[in-house]
mmCIF file with all atom_site columns, C-alpha atoms in Angstrom:
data_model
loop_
_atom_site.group_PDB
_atom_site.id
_atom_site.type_symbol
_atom_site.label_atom_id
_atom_site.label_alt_id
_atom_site.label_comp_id
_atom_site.label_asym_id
_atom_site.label_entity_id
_atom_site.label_seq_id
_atom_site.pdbx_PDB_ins_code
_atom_site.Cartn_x
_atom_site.Cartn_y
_atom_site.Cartn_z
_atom_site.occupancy
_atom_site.B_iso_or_equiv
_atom_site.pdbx_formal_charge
_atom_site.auth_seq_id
_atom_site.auth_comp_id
_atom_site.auth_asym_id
_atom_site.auth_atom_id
_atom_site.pdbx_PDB_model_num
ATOM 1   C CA . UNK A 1 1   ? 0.000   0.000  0.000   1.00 47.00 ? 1   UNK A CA 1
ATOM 2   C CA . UNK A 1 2   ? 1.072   3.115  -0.974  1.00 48.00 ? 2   UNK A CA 1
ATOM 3   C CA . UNK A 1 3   ? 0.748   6.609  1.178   1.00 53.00 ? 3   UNK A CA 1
ATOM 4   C CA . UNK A 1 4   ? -0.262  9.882  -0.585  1.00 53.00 ? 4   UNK A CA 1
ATOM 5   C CA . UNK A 1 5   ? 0.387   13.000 0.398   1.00 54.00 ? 5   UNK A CA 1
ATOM 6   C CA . UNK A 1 6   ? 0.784   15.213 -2.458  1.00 57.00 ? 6   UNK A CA 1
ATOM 7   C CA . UNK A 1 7   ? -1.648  18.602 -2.061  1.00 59.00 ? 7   UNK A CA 1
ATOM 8   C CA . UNK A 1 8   ? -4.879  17.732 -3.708  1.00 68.00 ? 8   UNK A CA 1
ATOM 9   C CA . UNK A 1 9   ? -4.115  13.548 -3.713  1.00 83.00 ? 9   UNK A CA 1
ATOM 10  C CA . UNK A 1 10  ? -6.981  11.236 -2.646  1.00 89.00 ? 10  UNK A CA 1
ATOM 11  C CA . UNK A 1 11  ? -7.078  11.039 1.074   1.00 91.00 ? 11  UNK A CA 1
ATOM 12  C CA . UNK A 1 12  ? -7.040  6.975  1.028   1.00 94.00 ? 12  UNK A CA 1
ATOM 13  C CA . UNK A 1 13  ? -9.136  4.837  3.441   1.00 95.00 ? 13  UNK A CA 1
ATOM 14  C CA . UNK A 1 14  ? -7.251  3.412  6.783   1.00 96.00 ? 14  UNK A CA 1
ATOM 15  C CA . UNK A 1 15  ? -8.026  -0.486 7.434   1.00 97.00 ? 15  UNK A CA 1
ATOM 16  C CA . UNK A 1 16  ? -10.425 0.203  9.945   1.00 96.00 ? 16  UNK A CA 1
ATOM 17  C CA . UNK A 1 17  ? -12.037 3.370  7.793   1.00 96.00 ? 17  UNK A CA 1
ATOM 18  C CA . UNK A 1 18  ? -12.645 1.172  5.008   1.00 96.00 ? 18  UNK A CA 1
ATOM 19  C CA . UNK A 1 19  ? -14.213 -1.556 7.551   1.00 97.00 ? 19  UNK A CA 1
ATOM 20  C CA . UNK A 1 20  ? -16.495 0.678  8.937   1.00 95.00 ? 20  UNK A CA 1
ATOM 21  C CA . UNK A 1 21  ? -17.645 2.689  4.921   1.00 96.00 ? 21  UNK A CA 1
ATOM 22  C CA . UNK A 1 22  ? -18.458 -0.982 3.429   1.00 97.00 ? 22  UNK A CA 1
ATOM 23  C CA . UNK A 1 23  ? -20.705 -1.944 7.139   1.00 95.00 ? 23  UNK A CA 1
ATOM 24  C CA . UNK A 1 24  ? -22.331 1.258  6.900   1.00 94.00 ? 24  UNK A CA 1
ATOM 25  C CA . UNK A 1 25  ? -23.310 0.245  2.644   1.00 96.00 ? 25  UNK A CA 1
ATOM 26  C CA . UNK A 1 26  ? -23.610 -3.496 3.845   1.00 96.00 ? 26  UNK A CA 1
ATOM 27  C CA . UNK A 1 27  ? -26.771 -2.452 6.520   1.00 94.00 ? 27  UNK A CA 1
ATOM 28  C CA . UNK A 1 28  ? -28.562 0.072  3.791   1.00 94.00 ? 28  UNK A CA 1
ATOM 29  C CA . UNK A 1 29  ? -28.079 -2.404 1.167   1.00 96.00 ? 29  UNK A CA 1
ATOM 30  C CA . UNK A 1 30  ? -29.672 -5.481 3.514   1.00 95.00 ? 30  UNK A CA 1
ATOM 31  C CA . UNK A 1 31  ? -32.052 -2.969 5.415   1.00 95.00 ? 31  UNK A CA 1
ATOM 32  C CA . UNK A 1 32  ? -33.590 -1.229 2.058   1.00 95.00 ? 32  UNK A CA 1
ATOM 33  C CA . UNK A 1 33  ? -33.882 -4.425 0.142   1.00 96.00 ? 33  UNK A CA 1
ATOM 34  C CA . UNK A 1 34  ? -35.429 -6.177 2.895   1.00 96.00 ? 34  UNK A CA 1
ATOM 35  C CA . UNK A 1 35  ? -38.136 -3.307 3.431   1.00 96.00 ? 35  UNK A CA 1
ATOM 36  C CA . UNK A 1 36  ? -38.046 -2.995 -1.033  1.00 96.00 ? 36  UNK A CA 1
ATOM 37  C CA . UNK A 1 37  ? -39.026 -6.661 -1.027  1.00 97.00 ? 37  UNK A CA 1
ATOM 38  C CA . UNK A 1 38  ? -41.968 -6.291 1.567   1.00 97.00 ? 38  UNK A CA 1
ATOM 39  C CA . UNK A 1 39  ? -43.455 -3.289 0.104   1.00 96.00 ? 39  UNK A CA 1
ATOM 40  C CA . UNK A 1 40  ? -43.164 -4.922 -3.507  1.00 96.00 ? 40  UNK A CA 1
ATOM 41  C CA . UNK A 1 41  ? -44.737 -7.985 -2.229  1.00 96.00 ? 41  UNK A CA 1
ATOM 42  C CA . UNK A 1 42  ? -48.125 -5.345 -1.381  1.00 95.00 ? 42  UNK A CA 1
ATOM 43  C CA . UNK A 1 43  ? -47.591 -3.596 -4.848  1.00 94.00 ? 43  UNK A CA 1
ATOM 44  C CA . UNK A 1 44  ? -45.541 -0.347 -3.801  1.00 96.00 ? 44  UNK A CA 1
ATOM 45  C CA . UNK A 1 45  ? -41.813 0.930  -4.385  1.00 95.00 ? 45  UNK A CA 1
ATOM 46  C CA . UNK A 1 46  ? -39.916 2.369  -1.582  1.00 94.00 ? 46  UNK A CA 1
ATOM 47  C CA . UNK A 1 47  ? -40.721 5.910  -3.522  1.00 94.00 ? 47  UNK A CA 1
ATOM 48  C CA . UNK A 1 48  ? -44.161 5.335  -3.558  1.00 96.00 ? 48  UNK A CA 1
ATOM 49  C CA . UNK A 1 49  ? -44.187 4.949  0.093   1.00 96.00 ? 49  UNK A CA 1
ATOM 50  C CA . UNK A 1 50  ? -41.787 7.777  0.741   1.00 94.00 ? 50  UNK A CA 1
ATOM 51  C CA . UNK A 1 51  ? -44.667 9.981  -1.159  1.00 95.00 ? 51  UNK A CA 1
ATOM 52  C CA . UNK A 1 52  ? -47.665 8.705  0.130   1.00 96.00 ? 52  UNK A CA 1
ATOM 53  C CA . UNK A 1 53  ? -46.756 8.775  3.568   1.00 95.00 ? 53  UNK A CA 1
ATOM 54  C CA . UNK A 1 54  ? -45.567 12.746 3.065   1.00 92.00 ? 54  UNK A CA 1
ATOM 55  C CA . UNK A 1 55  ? -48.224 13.957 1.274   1.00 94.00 ? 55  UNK A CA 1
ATOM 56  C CA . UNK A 1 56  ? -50.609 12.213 3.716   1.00 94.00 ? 56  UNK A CA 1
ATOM 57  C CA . UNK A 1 57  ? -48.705 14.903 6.456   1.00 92.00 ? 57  UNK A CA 1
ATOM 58  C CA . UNK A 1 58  ? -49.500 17.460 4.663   1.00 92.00 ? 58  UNK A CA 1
ATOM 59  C CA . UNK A 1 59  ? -52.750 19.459 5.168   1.00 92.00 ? 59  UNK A CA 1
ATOM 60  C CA . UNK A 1 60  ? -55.647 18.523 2.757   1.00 94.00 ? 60  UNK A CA 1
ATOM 61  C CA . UNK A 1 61  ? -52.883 15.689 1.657   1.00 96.00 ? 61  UNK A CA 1
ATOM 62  C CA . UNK A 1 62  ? -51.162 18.263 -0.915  1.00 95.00 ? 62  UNK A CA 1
ATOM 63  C CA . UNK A 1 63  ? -47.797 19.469 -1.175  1.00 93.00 ? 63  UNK A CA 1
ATOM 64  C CA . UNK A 1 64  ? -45.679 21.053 -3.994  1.00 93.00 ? 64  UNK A CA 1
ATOM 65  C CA . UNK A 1 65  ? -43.312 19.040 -6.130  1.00 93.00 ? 65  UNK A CA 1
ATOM 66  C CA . UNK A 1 66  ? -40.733 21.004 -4.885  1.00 92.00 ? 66  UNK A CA 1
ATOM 67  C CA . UNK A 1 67  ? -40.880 20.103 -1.330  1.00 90.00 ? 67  UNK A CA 1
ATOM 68  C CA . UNK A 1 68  ? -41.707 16.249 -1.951  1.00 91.00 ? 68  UNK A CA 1
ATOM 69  C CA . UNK A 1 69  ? -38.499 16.659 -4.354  1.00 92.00 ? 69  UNK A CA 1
ATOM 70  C CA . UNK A 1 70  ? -36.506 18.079 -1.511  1.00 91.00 ? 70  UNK A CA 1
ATOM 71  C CA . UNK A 1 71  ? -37.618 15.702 1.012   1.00 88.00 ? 71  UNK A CA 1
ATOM 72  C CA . UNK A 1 72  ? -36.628 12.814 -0.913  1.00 89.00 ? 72  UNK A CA 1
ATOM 73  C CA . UNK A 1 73  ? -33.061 14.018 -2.006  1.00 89.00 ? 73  UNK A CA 1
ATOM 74  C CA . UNK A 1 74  ? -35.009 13.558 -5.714  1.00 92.00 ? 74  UNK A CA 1
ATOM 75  C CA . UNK A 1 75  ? -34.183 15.930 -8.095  1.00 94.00 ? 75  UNK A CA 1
ATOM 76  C CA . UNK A 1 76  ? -37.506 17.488 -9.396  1.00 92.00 ? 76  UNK A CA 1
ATOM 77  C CA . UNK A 1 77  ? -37.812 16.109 -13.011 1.00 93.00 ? 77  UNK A CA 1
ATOM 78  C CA . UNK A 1 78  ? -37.242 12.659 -11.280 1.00 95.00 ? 78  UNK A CA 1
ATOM 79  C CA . UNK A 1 79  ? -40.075 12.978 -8.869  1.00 94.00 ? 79  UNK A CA 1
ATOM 80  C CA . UNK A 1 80  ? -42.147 14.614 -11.687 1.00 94.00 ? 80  UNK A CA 1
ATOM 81  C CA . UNK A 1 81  ? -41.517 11.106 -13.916 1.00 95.00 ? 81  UNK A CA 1
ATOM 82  C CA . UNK A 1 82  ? -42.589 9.235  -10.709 1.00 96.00 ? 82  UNK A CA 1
ATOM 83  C CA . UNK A 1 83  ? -45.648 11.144 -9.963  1.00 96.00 ? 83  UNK A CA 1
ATOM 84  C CA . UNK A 1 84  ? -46.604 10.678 -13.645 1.00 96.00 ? 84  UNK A CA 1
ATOM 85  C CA . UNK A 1 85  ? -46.274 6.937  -12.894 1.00 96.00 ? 85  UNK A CA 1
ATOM 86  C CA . UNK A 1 86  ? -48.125 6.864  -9.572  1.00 97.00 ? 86  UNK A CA 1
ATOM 87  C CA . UNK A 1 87  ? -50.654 9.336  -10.962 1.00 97.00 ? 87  UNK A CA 1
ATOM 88  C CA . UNK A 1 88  ? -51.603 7.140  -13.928 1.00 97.00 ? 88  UNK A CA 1
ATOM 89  C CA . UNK A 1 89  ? -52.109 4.474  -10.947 1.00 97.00 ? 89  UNK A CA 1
ATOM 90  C CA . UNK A 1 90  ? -54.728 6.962  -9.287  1.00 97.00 ? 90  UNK A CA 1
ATOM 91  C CA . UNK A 1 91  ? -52.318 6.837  -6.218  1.00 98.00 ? 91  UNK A CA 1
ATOM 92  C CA . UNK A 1 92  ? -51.958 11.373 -6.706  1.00 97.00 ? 92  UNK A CA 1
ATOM 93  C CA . UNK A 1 93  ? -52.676 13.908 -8.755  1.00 97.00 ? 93  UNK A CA 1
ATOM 94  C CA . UNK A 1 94  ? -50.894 17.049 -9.883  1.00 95.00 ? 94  UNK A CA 1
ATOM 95  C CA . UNK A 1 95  ? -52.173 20.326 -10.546 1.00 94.00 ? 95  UNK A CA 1
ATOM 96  C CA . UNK A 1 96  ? -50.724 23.948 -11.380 1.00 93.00 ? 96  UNK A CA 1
ATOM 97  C CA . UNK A 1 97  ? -49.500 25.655 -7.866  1.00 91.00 ? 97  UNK A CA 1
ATOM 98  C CA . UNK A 1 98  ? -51.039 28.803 -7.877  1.00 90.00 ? 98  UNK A CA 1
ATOM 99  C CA . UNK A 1 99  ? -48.318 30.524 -6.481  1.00 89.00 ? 99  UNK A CA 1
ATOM 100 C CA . UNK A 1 100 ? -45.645 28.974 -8.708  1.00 84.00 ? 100 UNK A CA 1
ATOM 101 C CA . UNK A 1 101 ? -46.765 29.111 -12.161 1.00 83.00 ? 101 UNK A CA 1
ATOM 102 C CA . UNK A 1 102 ? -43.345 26.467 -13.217 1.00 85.00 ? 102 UNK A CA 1
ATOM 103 C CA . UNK A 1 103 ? -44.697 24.604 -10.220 1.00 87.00 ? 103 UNK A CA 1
ATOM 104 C CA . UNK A 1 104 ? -47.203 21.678 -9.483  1.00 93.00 ? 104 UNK A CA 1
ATOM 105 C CA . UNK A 1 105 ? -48.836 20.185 -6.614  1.00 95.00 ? 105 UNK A CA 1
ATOM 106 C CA . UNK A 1 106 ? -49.522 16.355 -5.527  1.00 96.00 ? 106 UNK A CA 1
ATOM 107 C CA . UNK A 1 107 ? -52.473 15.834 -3.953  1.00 97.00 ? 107 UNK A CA 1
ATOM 108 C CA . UNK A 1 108 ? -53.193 12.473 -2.320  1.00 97.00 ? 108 UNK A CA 1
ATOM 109 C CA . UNK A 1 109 ? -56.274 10.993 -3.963  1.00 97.00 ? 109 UNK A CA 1
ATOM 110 C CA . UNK A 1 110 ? -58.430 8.095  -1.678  1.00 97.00 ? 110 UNK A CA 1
ATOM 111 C CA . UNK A 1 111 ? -57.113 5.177  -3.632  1.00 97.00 ? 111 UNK A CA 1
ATOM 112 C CA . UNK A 1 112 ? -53.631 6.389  -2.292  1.00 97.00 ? 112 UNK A CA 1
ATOM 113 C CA . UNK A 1 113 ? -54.617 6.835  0.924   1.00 97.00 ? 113 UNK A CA 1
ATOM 114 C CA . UNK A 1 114 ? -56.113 3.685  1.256   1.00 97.00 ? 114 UNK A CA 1
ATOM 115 C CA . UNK A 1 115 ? -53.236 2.242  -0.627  1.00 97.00 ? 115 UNK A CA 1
ATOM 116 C CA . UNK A 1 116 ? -50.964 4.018  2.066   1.00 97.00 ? 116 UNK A CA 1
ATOM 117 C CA . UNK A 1 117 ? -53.372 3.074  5.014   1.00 97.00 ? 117 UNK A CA 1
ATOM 118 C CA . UNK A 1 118 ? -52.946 -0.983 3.921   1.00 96.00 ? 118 UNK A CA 1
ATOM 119 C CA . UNK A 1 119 ? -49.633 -0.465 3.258   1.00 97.00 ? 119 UNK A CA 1
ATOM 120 C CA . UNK A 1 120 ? -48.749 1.010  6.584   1.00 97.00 ? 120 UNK A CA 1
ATOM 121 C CA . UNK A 1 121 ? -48.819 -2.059 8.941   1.00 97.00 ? 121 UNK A CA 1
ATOM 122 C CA . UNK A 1 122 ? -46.518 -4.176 6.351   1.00 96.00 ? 122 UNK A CA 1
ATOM 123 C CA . UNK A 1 123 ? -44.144 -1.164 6.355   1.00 97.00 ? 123 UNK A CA 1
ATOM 124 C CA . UNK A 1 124 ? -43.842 -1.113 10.382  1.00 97.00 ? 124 UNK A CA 1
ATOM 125 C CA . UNK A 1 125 ? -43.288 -4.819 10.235  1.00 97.00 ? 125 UNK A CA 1
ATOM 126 C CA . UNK A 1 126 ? -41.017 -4.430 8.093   1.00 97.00 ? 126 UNK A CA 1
ATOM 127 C CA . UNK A 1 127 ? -38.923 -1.639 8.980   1.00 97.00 ? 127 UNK A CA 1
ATOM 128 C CA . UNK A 1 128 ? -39.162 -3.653 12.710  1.00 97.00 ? 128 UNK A CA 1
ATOM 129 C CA . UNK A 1 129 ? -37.984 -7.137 11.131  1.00 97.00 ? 129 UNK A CA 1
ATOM 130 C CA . UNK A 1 130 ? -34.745 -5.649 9.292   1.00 96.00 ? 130 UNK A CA 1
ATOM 131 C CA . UNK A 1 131 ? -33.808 -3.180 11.574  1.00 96.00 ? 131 UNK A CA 1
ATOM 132 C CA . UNK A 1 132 ? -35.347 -2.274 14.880  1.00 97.00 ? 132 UNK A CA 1
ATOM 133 C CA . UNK A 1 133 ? -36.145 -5.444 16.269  1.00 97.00 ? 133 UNK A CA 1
ATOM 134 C CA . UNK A 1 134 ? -32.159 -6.326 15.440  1.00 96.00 ? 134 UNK A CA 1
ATOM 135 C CA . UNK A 1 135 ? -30.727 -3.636 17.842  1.00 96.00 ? 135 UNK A CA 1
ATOM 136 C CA . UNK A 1 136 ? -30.708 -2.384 21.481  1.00 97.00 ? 136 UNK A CA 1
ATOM 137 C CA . UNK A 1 137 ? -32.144 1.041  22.566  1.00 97.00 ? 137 UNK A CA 1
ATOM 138 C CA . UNK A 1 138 ? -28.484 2.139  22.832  1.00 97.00 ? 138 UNK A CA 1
ATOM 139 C CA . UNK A 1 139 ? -27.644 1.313  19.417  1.00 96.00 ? 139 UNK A CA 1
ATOM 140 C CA . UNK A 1 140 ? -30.693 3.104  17.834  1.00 96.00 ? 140 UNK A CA 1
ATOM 141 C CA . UNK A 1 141 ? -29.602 6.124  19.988  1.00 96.00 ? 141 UNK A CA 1
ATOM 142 C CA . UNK A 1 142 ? -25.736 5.749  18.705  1.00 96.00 ? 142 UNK A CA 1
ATOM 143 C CA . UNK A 1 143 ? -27.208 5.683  15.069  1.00 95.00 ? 143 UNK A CA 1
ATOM 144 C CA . UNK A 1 144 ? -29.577 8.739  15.659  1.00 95.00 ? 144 UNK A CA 1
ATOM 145 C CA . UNK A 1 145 ? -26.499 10.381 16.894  1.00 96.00 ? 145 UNK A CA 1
ATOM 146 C CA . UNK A 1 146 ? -24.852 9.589  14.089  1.00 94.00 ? 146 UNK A CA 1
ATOM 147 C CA . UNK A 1 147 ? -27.408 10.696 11.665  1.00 92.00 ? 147 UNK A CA 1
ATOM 148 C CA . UNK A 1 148 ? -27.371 13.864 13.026  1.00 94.00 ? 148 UNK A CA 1
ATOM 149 C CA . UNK A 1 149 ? -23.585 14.471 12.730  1.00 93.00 ? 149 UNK A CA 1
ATOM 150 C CA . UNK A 1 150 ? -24.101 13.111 9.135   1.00 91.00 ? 150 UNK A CA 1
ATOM 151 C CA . UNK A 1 151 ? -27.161 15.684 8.229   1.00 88.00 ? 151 UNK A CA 1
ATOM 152 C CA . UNK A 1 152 ? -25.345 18.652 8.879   1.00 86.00 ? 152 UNK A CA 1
ATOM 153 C CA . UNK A 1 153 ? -23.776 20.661 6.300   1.00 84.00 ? 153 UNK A CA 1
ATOM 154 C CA . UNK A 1 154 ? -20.033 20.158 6.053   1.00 78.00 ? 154 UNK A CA 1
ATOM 155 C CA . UNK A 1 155 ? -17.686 22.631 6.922   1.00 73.00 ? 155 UNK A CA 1
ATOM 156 C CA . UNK A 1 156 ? -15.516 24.343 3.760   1.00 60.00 ? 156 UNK A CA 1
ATOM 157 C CA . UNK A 1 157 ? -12.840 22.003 2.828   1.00 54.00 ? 157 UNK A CA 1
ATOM 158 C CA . UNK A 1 158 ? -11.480 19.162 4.867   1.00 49.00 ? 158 UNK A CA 1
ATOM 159 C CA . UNK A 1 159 ? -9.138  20.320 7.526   1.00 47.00 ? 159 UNK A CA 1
ATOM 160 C CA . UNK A 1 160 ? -6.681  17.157 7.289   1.00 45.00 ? 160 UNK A CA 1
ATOM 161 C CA . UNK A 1 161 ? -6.538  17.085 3.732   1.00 41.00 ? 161 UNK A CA 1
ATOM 162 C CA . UNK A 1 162 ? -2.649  16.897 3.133   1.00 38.00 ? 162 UNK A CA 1
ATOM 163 C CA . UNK A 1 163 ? -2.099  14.573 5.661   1.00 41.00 ? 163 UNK A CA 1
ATOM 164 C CA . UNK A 1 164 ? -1.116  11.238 4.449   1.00 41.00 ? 164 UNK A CA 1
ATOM 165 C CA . UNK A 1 165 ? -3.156  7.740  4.777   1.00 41.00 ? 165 UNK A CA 1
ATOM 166 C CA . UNK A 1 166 ? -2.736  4.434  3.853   1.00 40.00 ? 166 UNK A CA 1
ATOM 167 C CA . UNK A 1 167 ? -4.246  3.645  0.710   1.00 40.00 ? 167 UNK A CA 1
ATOM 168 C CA . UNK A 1 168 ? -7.519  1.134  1.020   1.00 41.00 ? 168 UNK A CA 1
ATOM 169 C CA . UNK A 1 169 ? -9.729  0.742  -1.781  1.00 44.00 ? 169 UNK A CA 1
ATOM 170 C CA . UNK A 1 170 ? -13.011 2.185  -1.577  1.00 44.00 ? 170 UNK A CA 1
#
């Protein structure tokens, strides 16, 4: 293995950096195709879910594209495709914001909500089977903690950038 420490070089993986990056991909690879594979088996994606269950938070069940874009980490012409797709399902339907004239709003429509309410109790099961059930109340709290750290915006640059690491693959 090779170290790197030329200004602007890759800042290579240690051993134990490059166990913990593959774990962390290992869980939300088993995790989300555990809960995929239960939700399929009931006739939903993941995404559907994800919108059903937002736009069901949402007073009168209606929210913009925008936000259900920005929610979801989806950029908007993505979510638009999939709300095209759900819509011709009758799970939503879209119509002009009035206060965004580029804009569009999902609205829930009953067969999605009742889609969403017999969908609900598989996705609880679910998301208890593959991951909750799994770990102790400490370990939930470690990960919350974690998610947190990981949700914030990073600060300008990295401040150990130069400094040389062992080269793991990544």
């Amino acid at each position: 293995m090779s170290t790197n420490s030329s200004p602007g070089a890759a800042r290579w993986l240690n051993h134990d950096e490059d166990r913990a990056w593959r774990a962390f991909r290992r869980v939300m690879v088993t995790v989300q195709t555990g809960t995929a594979r239960d939700l399929a088996a009931i006739g939903l994606s993941e995404p559907d879910y994800e919108v059903l269950s937002t736009l069901s938070e949402h007073p009168g069940h209606t929210g913009t594209l925008r936000e259900q874009a920005d929610k979801m980490g989806w950029s908007r012409s993505r979510l638009s495709r999939h709300a095209t797709r759900m819509e011709a399902r009758g799970l939503l339907r879209r119509a002009p914001d009035p206060t965004d004239g580029r804009g569009c709003l999902l609205m829930l429509t009953a067969q999605g909500l009742d889609a969403l309410e017999n969908a609900a109790p598989t996705h609880v099961a679910s998301v208890r089977h593959h991951f909750i059930d799994r770990l102790a109340p400490a370990d939930l709290a470690a990960l919350e903690q974690i998610a947190r750290k990981l949700e914030q915006p990073q600060a300008d640059g990295d401040p150990d950038e130069r400094s040389p690491t062992r080269r793991s693959s990544a």
